[in-house]
Each structure stands twice: as structure tokens, then as C-alpha cells.
GROMACS .gro file of C-alpha atoms in nm:
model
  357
    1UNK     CA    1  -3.015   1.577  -0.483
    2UNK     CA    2  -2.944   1.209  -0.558
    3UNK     CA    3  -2.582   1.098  -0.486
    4UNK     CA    4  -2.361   1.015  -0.782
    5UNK     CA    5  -2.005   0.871  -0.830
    6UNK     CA    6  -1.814   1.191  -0.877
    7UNK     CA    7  -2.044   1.416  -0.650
    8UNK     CA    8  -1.830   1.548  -0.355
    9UNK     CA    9  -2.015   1.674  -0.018
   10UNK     CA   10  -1.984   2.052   0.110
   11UNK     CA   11  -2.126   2.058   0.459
   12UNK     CA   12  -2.432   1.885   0.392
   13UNK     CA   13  -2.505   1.939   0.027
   14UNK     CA   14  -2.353   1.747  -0.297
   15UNK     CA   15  -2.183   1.946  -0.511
   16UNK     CA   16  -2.200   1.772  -0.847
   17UNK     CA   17  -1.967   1.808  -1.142
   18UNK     CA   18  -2.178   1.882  -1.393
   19UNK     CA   19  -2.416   2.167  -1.284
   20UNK     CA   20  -2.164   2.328  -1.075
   21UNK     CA   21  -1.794   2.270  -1.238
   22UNK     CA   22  -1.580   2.553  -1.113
   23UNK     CA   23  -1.730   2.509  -0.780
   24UNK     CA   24  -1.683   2.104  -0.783
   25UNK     CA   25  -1.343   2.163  -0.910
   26UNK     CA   26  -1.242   2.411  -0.607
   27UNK     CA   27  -1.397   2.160  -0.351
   28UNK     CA   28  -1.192   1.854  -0.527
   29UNK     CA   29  -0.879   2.041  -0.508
   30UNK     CA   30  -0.905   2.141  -0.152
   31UNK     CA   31  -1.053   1.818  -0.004
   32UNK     CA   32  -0.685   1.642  -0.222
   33UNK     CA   33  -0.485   1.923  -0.084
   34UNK     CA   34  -0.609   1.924   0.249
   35UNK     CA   35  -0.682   1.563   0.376
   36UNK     CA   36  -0.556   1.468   0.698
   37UNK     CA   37  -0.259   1.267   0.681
   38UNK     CA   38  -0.344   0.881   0.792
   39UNK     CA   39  -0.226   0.753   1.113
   40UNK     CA   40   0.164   0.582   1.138
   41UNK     CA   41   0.074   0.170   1.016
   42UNK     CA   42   0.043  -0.045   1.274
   43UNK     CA   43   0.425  -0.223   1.358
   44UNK     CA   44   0.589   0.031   1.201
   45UNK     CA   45   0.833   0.164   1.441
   46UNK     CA   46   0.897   0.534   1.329
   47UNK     CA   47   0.804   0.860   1.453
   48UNK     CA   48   0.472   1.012   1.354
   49UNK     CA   49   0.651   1.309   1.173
   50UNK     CA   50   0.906   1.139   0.973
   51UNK     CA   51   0.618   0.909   0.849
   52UNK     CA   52   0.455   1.237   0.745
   53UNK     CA   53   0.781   1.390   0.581
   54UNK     CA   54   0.788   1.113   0.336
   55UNK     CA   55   0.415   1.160   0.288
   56UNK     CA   56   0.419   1.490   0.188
   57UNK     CA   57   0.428   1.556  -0.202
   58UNK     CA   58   0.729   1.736  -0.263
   59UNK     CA   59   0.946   1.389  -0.193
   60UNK     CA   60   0.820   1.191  -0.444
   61UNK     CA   61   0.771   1.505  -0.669
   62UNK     CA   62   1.158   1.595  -0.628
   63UNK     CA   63   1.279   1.235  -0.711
   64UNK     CA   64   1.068   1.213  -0.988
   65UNK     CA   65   1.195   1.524  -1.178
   66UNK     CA   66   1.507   1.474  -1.072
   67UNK     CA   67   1.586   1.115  -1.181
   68UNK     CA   68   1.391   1.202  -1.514
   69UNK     CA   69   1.619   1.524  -1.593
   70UNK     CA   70   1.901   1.239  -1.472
   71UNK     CA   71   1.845   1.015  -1.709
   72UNK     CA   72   1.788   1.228  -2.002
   73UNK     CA   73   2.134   1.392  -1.937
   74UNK     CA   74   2.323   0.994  -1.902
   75UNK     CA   75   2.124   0.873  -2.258
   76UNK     CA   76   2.257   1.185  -2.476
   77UNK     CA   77   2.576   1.123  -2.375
   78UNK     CA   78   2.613   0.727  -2.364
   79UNK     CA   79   2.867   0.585  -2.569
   80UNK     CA   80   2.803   0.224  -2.574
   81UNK     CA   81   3.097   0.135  -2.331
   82UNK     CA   82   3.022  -0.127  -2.051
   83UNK     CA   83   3.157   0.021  -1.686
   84UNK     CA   84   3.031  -0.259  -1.525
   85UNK     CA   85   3.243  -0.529  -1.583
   86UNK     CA   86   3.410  -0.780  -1.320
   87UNK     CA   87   3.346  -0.991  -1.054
   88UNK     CA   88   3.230  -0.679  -0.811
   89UNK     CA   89   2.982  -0.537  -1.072
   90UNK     CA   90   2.841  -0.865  -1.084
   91UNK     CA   91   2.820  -0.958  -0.702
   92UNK     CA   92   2.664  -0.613  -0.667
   93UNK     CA   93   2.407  -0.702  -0.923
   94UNK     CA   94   2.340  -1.007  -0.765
   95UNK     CA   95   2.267  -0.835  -0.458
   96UNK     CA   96   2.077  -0.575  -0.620
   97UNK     CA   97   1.839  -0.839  -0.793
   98UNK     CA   98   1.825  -1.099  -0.454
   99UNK     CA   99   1.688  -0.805  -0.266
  100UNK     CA  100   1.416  -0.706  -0.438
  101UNK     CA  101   1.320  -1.088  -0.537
  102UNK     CA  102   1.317  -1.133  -0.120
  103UNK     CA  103   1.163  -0.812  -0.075
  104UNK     CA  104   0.861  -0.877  -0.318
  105UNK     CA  105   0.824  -1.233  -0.231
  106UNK     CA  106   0.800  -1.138   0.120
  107UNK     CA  107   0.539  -0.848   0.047
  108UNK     CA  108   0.299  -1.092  -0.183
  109UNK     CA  109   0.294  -1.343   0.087
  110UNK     CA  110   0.218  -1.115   0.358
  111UNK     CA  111  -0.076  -0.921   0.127
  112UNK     CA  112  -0.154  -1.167  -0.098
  113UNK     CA  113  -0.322  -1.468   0.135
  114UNK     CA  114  -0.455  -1.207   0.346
  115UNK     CA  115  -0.657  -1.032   0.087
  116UNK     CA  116  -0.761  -1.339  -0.074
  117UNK     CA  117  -0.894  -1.484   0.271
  118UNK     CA  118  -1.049  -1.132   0.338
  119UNK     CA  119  -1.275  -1.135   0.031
  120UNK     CA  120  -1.395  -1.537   0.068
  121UNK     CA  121  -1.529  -1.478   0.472
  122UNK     CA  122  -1.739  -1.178   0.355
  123UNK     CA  123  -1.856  -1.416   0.006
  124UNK     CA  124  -1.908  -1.690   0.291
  125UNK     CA  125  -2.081  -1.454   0.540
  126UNK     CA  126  -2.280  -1.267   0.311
  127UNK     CA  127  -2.245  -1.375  -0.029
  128UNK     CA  128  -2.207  -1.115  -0.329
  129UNK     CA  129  -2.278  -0.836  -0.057
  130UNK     CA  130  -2.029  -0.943   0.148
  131UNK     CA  131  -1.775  -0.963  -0.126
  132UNK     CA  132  -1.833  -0.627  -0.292
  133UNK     CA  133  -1.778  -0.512   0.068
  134UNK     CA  134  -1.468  -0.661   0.193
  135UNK     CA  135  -1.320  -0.603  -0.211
  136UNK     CA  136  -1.375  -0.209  -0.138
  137UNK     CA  137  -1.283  -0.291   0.253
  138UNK     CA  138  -1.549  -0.073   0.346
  139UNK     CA  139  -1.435  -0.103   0.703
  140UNK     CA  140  -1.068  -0.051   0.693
  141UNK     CA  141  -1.025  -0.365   0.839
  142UNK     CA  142  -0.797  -0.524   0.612
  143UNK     CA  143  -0.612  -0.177   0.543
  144UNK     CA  144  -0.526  -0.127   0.921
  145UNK     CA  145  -0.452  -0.474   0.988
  146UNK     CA  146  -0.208  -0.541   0.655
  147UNK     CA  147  -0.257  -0.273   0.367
  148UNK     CA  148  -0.132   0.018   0.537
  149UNK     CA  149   0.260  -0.157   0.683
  150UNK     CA  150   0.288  -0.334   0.343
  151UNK     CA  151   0.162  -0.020   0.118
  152UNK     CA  152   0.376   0.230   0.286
  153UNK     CA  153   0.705  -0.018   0.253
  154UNK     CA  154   0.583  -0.073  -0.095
  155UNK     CA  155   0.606   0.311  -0.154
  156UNK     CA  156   0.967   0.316  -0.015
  157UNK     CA  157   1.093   0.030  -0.236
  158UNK     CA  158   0.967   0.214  -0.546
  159UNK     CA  159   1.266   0.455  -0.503
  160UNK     CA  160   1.494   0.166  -0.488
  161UNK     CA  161   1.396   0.045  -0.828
  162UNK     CA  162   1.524   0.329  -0.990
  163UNK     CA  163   1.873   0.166  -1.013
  164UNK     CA  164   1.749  -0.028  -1.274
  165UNK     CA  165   1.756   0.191  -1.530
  166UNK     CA  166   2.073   0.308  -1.357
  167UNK     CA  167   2.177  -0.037  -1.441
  168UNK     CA  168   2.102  -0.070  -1.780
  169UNK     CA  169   2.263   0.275  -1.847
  170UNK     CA  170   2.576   0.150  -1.643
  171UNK     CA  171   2.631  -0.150  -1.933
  172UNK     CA  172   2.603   0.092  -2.184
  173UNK     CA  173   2.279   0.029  -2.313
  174UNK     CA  174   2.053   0.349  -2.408
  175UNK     CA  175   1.750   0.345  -2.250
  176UNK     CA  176   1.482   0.280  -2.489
  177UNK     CA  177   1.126   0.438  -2.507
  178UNK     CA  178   0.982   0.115  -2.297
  179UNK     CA  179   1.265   0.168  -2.055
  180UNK     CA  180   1.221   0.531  -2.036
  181UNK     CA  181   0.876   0.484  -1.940
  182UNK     CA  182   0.871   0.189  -1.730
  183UNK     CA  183   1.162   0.281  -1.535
  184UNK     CA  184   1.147   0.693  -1.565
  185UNK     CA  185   0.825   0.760  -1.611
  186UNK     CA  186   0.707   0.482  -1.386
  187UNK     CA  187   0.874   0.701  -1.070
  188UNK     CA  188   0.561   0.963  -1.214
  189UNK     CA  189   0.336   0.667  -1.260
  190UNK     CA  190   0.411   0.363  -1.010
  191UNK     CA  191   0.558   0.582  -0.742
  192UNK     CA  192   0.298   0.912  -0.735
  193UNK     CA  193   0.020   0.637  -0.772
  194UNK     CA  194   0.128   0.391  -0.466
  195UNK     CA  195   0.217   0.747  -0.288
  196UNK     CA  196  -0.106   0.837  -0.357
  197UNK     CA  197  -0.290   0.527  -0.249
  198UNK     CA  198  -0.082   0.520   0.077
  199UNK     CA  199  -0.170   0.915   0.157
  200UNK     CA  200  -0.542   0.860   0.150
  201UNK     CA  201  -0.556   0.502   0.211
  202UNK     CA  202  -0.755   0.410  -0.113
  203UNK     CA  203  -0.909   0.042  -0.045
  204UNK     CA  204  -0.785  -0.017  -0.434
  205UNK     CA  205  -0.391  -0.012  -0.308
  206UNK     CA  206  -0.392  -0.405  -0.266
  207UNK     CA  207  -0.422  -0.408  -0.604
  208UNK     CA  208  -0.089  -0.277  -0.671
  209UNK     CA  209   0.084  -0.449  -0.393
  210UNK     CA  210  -0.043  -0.754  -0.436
  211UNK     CA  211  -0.060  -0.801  -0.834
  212UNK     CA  212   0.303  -0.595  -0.882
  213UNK     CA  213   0.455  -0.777  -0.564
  214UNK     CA  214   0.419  -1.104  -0.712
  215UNK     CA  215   0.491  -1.058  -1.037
  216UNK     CA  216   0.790  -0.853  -0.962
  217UNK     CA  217   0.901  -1.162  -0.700
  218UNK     CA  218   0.908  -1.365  -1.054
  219UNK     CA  219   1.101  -1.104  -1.295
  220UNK     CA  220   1.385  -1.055  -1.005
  221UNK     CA  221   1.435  -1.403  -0.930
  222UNK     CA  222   1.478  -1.469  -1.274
  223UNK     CA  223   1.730  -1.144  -1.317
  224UNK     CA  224   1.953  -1.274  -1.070
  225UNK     CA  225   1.952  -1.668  -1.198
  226UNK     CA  226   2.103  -1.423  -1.525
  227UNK     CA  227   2.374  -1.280  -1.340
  228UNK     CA  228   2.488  -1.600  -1.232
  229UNK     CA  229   2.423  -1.777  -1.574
  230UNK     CA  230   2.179  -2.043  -1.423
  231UNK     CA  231   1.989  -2.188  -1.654
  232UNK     CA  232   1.642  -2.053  -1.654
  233UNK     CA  233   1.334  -2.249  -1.811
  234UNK     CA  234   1.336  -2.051  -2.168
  235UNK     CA  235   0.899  -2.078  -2.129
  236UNK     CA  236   0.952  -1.811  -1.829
  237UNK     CA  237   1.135  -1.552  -1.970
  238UNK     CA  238   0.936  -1.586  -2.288
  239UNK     CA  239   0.656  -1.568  -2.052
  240UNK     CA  240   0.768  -1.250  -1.840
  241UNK     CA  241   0.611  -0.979  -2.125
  242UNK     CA  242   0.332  -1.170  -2.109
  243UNK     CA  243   0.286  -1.167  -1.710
  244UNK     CA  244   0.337  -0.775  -1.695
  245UNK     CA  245   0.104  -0.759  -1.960
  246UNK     CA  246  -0.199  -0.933  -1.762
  247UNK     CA  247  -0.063  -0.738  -1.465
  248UNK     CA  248  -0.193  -0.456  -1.615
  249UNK     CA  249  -0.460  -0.548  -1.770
  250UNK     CA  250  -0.631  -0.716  -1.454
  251UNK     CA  251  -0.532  -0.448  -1.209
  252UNK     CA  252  -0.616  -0.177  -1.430
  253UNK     CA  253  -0.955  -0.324  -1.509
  254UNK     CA  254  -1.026  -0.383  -1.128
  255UNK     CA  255  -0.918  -0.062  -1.029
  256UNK     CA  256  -1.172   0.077  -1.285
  257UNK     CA  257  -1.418  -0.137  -1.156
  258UNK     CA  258  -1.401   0.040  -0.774
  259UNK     CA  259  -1.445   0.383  -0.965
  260UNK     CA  260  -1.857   0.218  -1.039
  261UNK     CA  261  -1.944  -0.005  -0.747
  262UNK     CA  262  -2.208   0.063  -0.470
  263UNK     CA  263  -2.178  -0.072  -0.152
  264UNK     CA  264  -2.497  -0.304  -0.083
  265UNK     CA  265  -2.664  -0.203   0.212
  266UNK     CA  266  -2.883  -0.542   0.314
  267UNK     CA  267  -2.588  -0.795   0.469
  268UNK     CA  268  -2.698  -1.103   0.600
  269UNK     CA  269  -2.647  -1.121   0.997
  270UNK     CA  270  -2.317  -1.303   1.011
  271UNK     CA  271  -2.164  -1.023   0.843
  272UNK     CA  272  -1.945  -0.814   1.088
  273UNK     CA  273  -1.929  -0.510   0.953
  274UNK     CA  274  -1.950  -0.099   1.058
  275UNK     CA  275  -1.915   0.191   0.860
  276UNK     CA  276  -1.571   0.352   0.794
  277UNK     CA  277  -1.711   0.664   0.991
  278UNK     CA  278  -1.753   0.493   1.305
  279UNK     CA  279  -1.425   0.275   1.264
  280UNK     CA  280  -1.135   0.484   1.124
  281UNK     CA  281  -0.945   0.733   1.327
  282UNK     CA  282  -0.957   1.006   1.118
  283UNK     CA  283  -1.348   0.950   1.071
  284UNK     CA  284  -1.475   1.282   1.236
  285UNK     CA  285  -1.251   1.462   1.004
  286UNK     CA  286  -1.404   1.324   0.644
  287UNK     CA  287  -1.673   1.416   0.777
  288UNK     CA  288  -1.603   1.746   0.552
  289UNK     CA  289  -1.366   1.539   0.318
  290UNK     CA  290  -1.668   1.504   0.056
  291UNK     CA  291  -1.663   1.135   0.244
  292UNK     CA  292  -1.919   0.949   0.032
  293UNK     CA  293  -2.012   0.604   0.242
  294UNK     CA  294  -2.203   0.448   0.015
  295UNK     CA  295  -1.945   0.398  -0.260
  296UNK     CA  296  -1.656   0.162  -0.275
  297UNK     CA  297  -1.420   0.457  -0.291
  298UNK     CA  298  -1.508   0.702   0.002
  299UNK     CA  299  -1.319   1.034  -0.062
  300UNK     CA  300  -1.196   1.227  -0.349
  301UNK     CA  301  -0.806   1.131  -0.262
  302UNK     CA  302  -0.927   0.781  -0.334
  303UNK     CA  303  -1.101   0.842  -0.675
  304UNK     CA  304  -0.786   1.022  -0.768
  305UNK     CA  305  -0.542   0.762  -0.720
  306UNK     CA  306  -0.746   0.558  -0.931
  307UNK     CA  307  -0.754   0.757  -1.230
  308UNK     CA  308  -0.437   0.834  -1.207
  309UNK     CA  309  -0.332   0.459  -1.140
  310UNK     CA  310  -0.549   0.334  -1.462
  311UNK     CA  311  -0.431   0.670  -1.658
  312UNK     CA  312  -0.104   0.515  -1.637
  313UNK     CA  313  -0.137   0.205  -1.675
  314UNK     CA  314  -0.353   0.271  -2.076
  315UNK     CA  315  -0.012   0.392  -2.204
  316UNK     CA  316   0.240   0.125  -2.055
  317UNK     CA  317   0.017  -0.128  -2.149
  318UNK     CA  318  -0.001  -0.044  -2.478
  319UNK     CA  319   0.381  -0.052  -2.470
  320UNK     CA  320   0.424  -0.374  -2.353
  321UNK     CA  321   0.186  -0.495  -2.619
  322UNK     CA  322   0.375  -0.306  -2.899
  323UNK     CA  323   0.724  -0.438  -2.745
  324UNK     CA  324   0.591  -0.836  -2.723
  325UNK     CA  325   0.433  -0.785  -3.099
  326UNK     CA  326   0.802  -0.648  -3.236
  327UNK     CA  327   0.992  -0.995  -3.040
  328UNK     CA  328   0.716  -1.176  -3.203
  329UNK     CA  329   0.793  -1.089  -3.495
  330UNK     CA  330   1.146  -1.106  -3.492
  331UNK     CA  331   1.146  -1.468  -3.423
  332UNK     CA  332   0.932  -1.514  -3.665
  333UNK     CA  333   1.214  -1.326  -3.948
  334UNK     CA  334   1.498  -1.579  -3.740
  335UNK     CA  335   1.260  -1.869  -3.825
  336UNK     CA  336   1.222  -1.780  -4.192
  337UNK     CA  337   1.578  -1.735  -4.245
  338UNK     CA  338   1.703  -2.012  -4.068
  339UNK     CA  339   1.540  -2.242  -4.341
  340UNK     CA  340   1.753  -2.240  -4.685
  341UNK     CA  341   1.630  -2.234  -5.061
  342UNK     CA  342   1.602  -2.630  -5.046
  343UNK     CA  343   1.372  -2.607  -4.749
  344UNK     CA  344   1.618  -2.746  -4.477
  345UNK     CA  345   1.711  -2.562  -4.187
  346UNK     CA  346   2.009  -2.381  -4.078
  347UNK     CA  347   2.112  -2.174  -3.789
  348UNK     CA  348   2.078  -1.801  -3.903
  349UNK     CA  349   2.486  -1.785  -3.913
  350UNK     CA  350   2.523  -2.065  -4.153
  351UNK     CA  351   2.242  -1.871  -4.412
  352UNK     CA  352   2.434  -1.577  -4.441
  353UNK     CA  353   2.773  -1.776  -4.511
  354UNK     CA  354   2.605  -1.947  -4.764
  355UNK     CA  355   2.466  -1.637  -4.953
  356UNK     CA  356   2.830  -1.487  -4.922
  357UNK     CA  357   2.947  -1.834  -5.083
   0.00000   0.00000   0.00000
């Protein structure tokens, strides 16, 4: 039987989705359930069974449901009052903001380079070939030598960010349906998904780190020039909705695009490069993990933190879109009435005076 995208291996035959559904379906489930945790990064200093605590399910699971049945019970009753007034609100704020702006800077410069040069020595060693294969890191080099540290950080920090919508609660501002999702339902989106890339090291994770690293490195910095009331170049906060917005986009369509690639098997002879199942620690054991080597995405963990990841990324998108359209067209209602009947313009305060007058 010829190999397909979403056929999964069971001993040595392929089990494929569509002549054998309730069967494929068992063998998915188990090979999720039952992959072997990966090994503790490299320069992480931390025991082998904490790492594995916080990579167990029911963490990130907990939080989730948690902070969501948290922050449905602080927006029924919020009242519009600001508790987070004075000069220690705002230092904390300032703290809260310069942390993650150092943190994410920090991440996208140790990822970001490193990925890039990654991808241009296999283009340079073996051309397109080369490329596809270092994109889907079909060796785990980059993963073991930067992914994995960064990734598994990245995972951690997620569970900071929840005190944004903390935050915004704090001032006395109601959460709105963006907010709930990008902050709430992002702990079920952004934090499952890099959980789940981390757990069974999909090659696909740099997206997230890398693309959501810098861009967060950007918002951040920006959110704690705010705080301080330092003048900010009005293009880049009109330009923040915009940046998420190609975030997604880009990652999302990448990410889609490791669901469908091959990996080429003729490589030119500068191209250093072995098989996953002779590399990776934990190669004996995917042996009966329906690992499929021949496909950017090796094991069915993989391919389902990248449905998941562009699953949640259709809807957010599409919220971001809908939000930017709305302030679009608000400014363009503040433009139309700050002109008069006479075709001059005046501030928007001045046009209602005058219709009182």
C-alpha cells in the first residue's frame, strides 16, 4: 500500500484513514496518548521528572479551564472602577511589560538567526532539497541544538501572559470578545498548541517561537513606552493590528504547508544529513509511533499540533481582521465629522458645540 499524508504505521503495515477509520482512529489516539516523552533540552538545568510534570496534559489542561471559568466570573461582575491606580500599579506594569519585551527579544534572537542560517546552508548545500529538508529539520538538528531550550521556555512564558487580561480586567475594562479569545481562549489555543509542539517535538514549533517572539518583542516594548507616556511613533501602534495579522497569516499558511511536503530523497553530496531514526534518542521507540520518514512531519503528535495550531489560528485571524475593519472605520466617521457644513475642518469637539449652538 502506497504511503499517504495521514496514513499511520501498525507494525509494518499502513493503516489508512479512509478504508479503515475506526481502526486509524484507535491507532491515532494511542500513538498521541502514548508517545514517549522527549528528552530534558540541552542547557536546561532541571530534573528529568519535573520537566515531565509540566509536560504532562493535565497542567496546561487545569490552567486553561481554570483561568477561563476565572475570567468569566471577574467580567459578570465588573463595574467599571479602576483598582489600579498610583505610582505602584504603574511601576508594576512597567515591570510586567519590560519582562516580557526582554524575554521575547531575547527568544527571537536566539531562534530567529539560527533558523534563518539553518535553512540557507541546506539551500547552499543542496538547493531546493536541501531547503525543504532543513525547513522540516528532518534531522533534529536544529531542534536539539536551539528549538527544544527555547520551545519549552516559550511554553512556560505562555502562562505568564495570562496577567494580561488580568490587567485589563484590573482597570476596569470588560474583556471584549477579541480579548476573551486572544487572551482566554489563547491559553486553549497558544498554550495547548506550543505544549503540544514541545511534547512531540514537531519541526513546525519555530514557527511559533520565532514569528510570535518577535512580534510580541514589538507589542511589549511599545506597552511599556505607554505606561511611562513616551511618545511612541503613532505609524507603530497603527501598525501593531496589522503585524499580528500577518503573524497569522504567514505562520498559519507555513504550518499548513508542512501538513503536504515530501522530503526529497536525492541530496547533492555536500549535504550532511541522516535520518531522524538513526539520530534522535527516542528513535527505536517511533519505530511503532506510526513514524512516517519520508514526510516533513514524522509522527501523528506532530500532524496534530498542526491542525490544531492552524485550527486556531482561522478564527483569531478572522478577529483581528473584523477588529482592524471596525478602527478603520471609525476614523473614517472622526474624519467625516471633523469637517463642518462649509467644508472646513474642526476637531470632533468643536462640531458638536456648534450643532448645540
Amino acid at each position: 500500500m502506497e504511503s499517504t499524508l495521514f496514513n499511520i504505521s501498525s507494525g509494518s503495515d499502513l493503516i489508512s484513514p479512509y478504508q479503515y477509520p475506526s481502526k486509524y482512529f484507535d491507532r491515532l489516539l494511542s500513538d498521541v496518548i502514548n508517545h514517549p516523552y522527549p528528552p530534558v533540552p540541552a542547557k536546561l538545568d532541571m530534573s528529568k521528572r519535573i520537566f515531565e510534570l509540566t509536560m504532562r496534559p493535565e497542567l496546561p489542561f487545569t490552567i486553561v479551564c481554570g483561568y477561563l471559568a476565572l475570567i468569566a466570573f471577574l467580567n459578570k461582575r465588573q463595574d467599571g472602577k479602576n483598582r489600579m491606580k498610583g505610582p505602584w500599579w504603574n511601576a508594576a506594569l512597567l515591570l510586567h511589560n519590560i519582562i516580557l519585551a526582554v524575554y521575547s527579544g531575547w527568544t527571537f534572537l536566539g531562534t530567529g538567526p539560527a533558523t534563518i542560517d539553518y535553512f540557507l546552508r541546506g539551500y547552499q548545500a543542496a538547493g531546493v532539497p536541501g531547503l525543504v529538508h532543513n525547513f522540516c529539520d528532518s534531522s533534529m538538528a536544529l531542534w536539539d541544538a536551539v528549538l527544544a531550550r527555547y520551545t519549552y521556555v516559550f511554553y512556560l512564558s505562555k502562562f505568564w501572559e495570562i496577567l494580561d487580561t488580568l490587567i485589563l480586567i484590573g482597570k476596569g475594562k470588560k474583556a471584549s470578545l477579541l480579548q476573551e479569545y486572544h487572551h482566554a481562549v489563547r491559553t486553549f489555543g497558544a498554550i495547548l498548541t506550543v505544549w503540544s509542539g514541545m511534547r512531540y517535538e514537531s519541526p513546525a514549533a519555530w514557527l511559533f517561537v520565532v514569528l510570535n517572539s518577535l512580534v510580541h518583542t514589538i507589542m511589549y516594548t511599545y506597552y511599556a513606552l505607554s505606561v511611562v507616556h513616551i511618545p511612541v511613533p503613532g505609524v507603530l501602534k497603527r501598525s501593531l493590528t496589522k503585524i499580528q495579522i500577518a503573524q497569522f497569516v504567514i505562520g498559519g499558511s507555513l504550518g499548513a504547508l508542512t501538513l503536504l511536503l515530501r522530503l526529497p530523497k536525492e541530496l547533492g553530496e555536500k549535504f550532511e544529513w541522516q535520518p531522524v531514526l538513526a539520530s534522535h534518542p527516542f528513535a527505536s521507540d517511533r519505530l511503532g509511533q506510526g513514524f512516517q520518514e519520508d514526510f516533513c512531519l514524522h509522527t501523528p503528535g506532530q500532524k496534530v499540533t498542526v491542525l490544531g495550531g492552524v485550527g486556531y489560528l482561522i478564527p483569531l485571524t478572522g478577529l483581528f481582521v473584523s477588529f482592524y475593519i471596525q478602527a478603520y472605520q471609525r476614523k473614517i466617521n472622526q474624519k467625516r465629522l471633523s469637517v463642518n457644513s462649509t467644508g472646513k475642518k474642526v476637531s470632533v469637539e468643536n462640531h458638536y458645540k456648534n450643532k448645540k449652538d
